[in-house]
Coordinates of C-alpha atoms and ligand atoms in Angstrom, one line a residue:
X25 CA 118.4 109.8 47.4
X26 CA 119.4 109.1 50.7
X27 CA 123.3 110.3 51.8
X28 CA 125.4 107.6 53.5
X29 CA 125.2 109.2 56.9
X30 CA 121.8 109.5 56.3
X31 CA 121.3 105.5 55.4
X32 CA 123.9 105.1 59.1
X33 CA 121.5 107.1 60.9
X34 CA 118.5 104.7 60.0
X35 CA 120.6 101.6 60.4
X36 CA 120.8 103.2 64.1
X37 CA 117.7 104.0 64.7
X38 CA 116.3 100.8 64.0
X39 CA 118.3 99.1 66.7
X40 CA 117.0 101.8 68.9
X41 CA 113.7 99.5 68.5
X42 CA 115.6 97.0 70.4
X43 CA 116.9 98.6 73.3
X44 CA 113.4 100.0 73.8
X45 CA 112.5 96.3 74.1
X46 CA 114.5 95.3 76.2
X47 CA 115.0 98.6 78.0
X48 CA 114.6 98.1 81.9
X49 CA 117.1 99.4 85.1
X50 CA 119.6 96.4 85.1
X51 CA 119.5 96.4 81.6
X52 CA 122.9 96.7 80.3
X53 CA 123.9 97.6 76.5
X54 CA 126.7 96.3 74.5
X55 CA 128.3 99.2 72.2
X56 CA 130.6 98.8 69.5
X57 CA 133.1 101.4 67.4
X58 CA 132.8 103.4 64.8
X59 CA 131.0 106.1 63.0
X60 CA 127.5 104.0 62.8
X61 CA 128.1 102.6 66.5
X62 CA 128.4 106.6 67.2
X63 CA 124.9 107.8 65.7
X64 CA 123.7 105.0 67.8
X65 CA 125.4 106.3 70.9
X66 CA 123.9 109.2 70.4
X67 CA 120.5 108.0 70.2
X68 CA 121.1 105.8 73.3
X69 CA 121.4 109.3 75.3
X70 CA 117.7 109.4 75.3
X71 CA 117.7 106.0 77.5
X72 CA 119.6 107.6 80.0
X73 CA 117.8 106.6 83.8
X74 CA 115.6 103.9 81.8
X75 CA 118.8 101.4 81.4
X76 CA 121.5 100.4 83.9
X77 CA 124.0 101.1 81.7
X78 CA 126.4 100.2 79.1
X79 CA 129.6 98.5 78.5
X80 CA 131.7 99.8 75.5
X81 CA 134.0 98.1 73.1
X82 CA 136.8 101.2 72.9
X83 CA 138.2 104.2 75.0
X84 CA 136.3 106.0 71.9
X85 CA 133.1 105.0 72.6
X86 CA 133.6 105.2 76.3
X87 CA 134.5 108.6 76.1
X88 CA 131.3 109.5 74.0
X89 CA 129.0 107.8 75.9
X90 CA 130.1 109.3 78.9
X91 CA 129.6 112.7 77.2
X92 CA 126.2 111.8 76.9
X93 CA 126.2 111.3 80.8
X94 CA 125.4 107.4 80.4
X95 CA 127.1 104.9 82.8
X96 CA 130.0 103.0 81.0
X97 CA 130.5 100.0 83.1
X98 CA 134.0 97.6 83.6
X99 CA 133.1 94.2 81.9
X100 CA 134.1 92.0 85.0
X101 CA 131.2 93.7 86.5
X102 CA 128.7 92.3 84.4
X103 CA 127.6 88.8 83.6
X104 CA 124.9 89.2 80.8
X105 CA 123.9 91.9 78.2
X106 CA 120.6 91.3 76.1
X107 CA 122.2 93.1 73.0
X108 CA 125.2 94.4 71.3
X109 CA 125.1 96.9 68.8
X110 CA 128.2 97.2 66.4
X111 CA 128.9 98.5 62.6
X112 CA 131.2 96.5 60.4
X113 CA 133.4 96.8 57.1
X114 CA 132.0 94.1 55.5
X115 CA 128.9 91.4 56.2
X116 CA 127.8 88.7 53.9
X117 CA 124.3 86.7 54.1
X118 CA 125.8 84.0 56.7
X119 CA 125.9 87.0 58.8
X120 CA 130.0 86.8 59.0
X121 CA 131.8 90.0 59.4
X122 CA 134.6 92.0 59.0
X123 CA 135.4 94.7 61.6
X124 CA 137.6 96.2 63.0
X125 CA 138.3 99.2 60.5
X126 CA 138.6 101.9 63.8
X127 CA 141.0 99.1 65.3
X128 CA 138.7 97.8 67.9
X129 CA 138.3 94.5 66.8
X130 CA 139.6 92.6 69.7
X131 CA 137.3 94.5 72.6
X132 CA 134.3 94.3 70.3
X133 CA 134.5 90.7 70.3
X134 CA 135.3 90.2 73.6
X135 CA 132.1 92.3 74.4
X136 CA 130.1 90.8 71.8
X137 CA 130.8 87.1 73.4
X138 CA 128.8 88.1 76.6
X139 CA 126.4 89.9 74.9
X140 CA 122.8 87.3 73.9
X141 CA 122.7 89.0 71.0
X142 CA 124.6 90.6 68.0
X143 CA 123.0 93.4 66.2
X144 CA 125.0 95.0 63.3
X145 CA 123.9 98.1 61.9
X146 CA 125.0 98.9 58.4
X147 CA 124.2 100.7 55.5
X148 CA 123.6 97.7 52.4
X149 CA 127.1 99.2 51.2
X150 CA 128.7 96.9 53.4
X151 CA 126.7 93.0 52.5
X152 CA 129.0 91.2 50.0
X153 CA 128.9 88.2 48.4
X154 CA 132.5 86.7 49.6
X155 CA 134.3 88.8 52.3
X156 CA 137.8 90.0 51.6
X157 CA 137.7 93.2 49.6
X158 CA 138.2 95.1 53.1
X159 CA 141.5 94.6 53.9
X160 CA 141.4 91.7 57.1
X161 CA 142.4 93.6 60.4
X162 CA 144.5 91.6 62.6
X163 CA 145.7 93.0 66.0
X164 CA 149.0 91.6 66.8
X165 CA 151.9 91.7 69.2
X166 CA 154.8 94.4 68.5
X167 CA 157.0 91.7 68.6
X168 CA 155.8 89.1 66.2
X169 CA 154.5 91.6 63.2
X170 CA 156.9 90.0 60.9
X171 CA 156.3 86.5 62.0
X172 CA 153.0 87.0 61.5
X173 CA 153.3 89.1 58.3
X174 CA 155.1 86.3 56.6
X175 CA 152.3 83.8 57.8
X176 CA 149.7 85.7 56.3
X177 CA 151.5 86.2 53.0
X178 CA 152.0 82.6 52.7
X179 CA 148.3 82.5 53.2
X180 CA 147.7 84.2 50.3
X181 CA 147.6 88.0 51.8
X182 CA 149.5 90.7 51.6
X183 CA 149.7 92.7 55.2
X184 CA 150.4 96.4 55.7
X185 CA 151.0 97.9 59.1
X186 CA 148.7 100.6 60.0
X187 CA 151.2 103.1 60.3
X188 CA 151.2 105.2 63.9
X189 CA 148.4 103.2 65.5
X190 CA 148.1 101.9 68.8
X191 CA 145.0 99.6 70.0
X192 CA 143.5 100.6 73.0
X193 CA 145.4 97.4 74.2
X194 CA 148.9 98.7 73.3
X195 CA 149.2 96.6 70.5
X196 CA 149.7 97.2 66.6
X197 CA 147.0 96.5 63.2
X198 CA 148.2 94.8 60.4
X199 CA 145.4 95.3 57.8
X200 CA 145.6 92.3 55.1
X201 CA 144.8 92.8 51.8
X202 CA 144.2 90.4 48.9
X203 CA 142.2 87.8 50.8
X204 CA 139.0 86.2 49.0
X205 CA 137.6 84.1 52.1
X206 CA 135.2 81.4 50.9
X207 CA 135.1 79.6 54.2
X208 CA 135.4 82.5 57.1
X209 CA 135.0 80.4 60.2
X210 CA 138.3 78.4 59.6
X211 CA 140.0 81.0 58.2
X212 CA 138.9 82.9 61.5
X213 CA 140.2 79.8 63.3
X214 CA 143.7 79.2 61.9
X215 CA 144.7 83.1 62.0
X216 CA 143.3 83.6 65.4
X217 CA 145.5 80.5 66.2
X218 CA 149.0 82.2 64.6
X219 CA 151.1 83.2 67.4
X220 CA 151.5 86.5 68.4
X221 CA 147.6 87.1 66.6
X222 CA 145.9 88.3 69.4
X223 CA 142.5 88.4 67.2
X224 CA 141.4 88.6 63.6
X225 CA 138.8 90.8 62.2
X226 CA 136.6 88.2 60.5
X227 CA 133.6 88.2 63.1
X228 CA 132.5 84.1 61.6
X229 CA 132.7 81.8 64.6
X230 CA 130.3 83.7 66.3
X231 CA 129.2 86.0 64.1
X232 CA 126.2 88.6 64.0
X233 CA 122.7 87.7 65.1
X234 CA 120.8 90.0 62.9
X235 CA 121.7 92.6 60.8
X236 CA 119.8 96.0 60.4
X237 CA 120.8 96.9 56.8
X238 CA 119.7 100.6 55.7
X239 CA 118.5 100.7 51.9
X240 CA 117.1 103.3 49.6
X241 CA 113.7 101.8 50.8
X242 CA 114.1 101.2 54.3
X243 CA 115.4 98.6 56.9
X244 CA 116.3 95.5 55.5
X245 CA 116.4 92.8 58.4
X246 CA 118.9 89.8 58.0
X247 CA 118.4 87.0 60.7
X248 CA 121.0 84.4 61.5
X249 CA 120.0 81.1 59.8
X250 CA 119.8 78.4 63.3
Ligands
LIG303 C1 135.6 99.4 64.4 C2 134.7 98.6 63.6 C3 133.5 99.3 62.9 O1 132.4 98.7 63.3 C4 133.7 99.2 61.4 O2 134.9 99.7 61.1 C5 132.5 100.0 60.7 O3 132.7 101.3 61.0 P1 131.7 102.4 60.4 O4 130.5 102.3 61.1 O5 132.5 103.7 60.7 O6 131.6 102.2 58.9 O7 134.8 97.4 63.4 O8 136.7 98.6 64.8

């Protein structure tokens, strides 16, 4: 029986496959945040000279890919990445997310929109059938957490401030809990459009491209339905 970390670690490896396809000198890699996105980082070491770098989604990952001595790269320097390679909380089979359980939601979609394609490595823990269970990160403005609070309660949530955190963007997480989403993109849409919301979590409008799911038996491969 494979461990959890062990199930990461193959989710990882698998989109290792992809960077070695695309691999090449101006090549540059999307990374995202979080414990998966850091066995992947760790595997991207090995591509050091063979890519022309990387951009990440969080000082975190930044500062660990730097470690590994690979170039970390400003976005406004670069105009197209092949891939992007991200964990998430929660994923259903539309490929529609949840993220931003390490707070990084709002650079990984940002990175993610210039990126050709999505790849989210998981272990199977994380498909569901209707997203919600994971409380909904939002990233918000100091200023309007209670405006915002309310407007999510009256959406059916119930928010929570994650208590002594700061985004990398100086901003604060309000993690919502009691959502069942049936249709994510709108959802996505009408919180994203709450003022002071400077992103949601739910990962729907543009969601993943394929996930690389790591089962008891292997990779399971979830495309994007065109
Ligand atoms: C960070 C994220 C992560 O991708 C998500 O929380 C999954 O993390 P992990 O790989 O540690 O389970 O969205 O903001």
């Amino acid at each position: 029986m494979l461990s959890q970390q062990e199930l990461k670690q193959q989710a990882a490896d698998a989109a290792l496959e992809f960077v070695e396809q695309a691999a090449g000198p101006d090549v540059i890699i999307g990374v995202g945040t979080g414990s998966t996105a850091d066995l992947f980082i760790d595997g991207l070491a090995r591509f050091k000279g063979r890519i022309g770098g990387t951009v990440a989604s969080s000082e975190r990952s930044a500062a660990r890919l730097a470690g590994h001595g690979l170039k970390v790269l400003d976005l406004n320097d670069v105009s197209s990445m092949p891939i992007y390679v991200d964990g998430a909380d929660e994923i259903d089979a539309n490929l529609h997310m949840i993220k931003g359980g390490g707070g990084a939601l709002t650079r990984e979609k940002i990175v993610a929109s210039v990126a050709e394609r999505f790849i989210c490595i998981a272990d199977e823990s994380k498909l569901v059938q209707t997203l919600g269970k994971f409380p909904l990160p939002l990233e918000v403005i100091p200023m309007a957490r209670e405006s915002v609070a309310r407007a999510l309660v009256a959406l059916g949530g119930q928010p929570k401030l994650r208590d002594g955190f700061v985004t990398d963007n100086g901003n604060i997480i309000l993690d919502v809990s009691g959502l069942s989403i049936s249709d994510a993109p709108a959802f996505e849409a009408r919180v994203n459009n709450l003022p002071g919301v400077v992103t949601c979590g739910l990962f729907a409008l543009a969601g993943a491209d394929v996930a690389l799911l790591a089962t008891q038996s292997g990779i399971r491969r979830l495309d994007r339905r065109s």
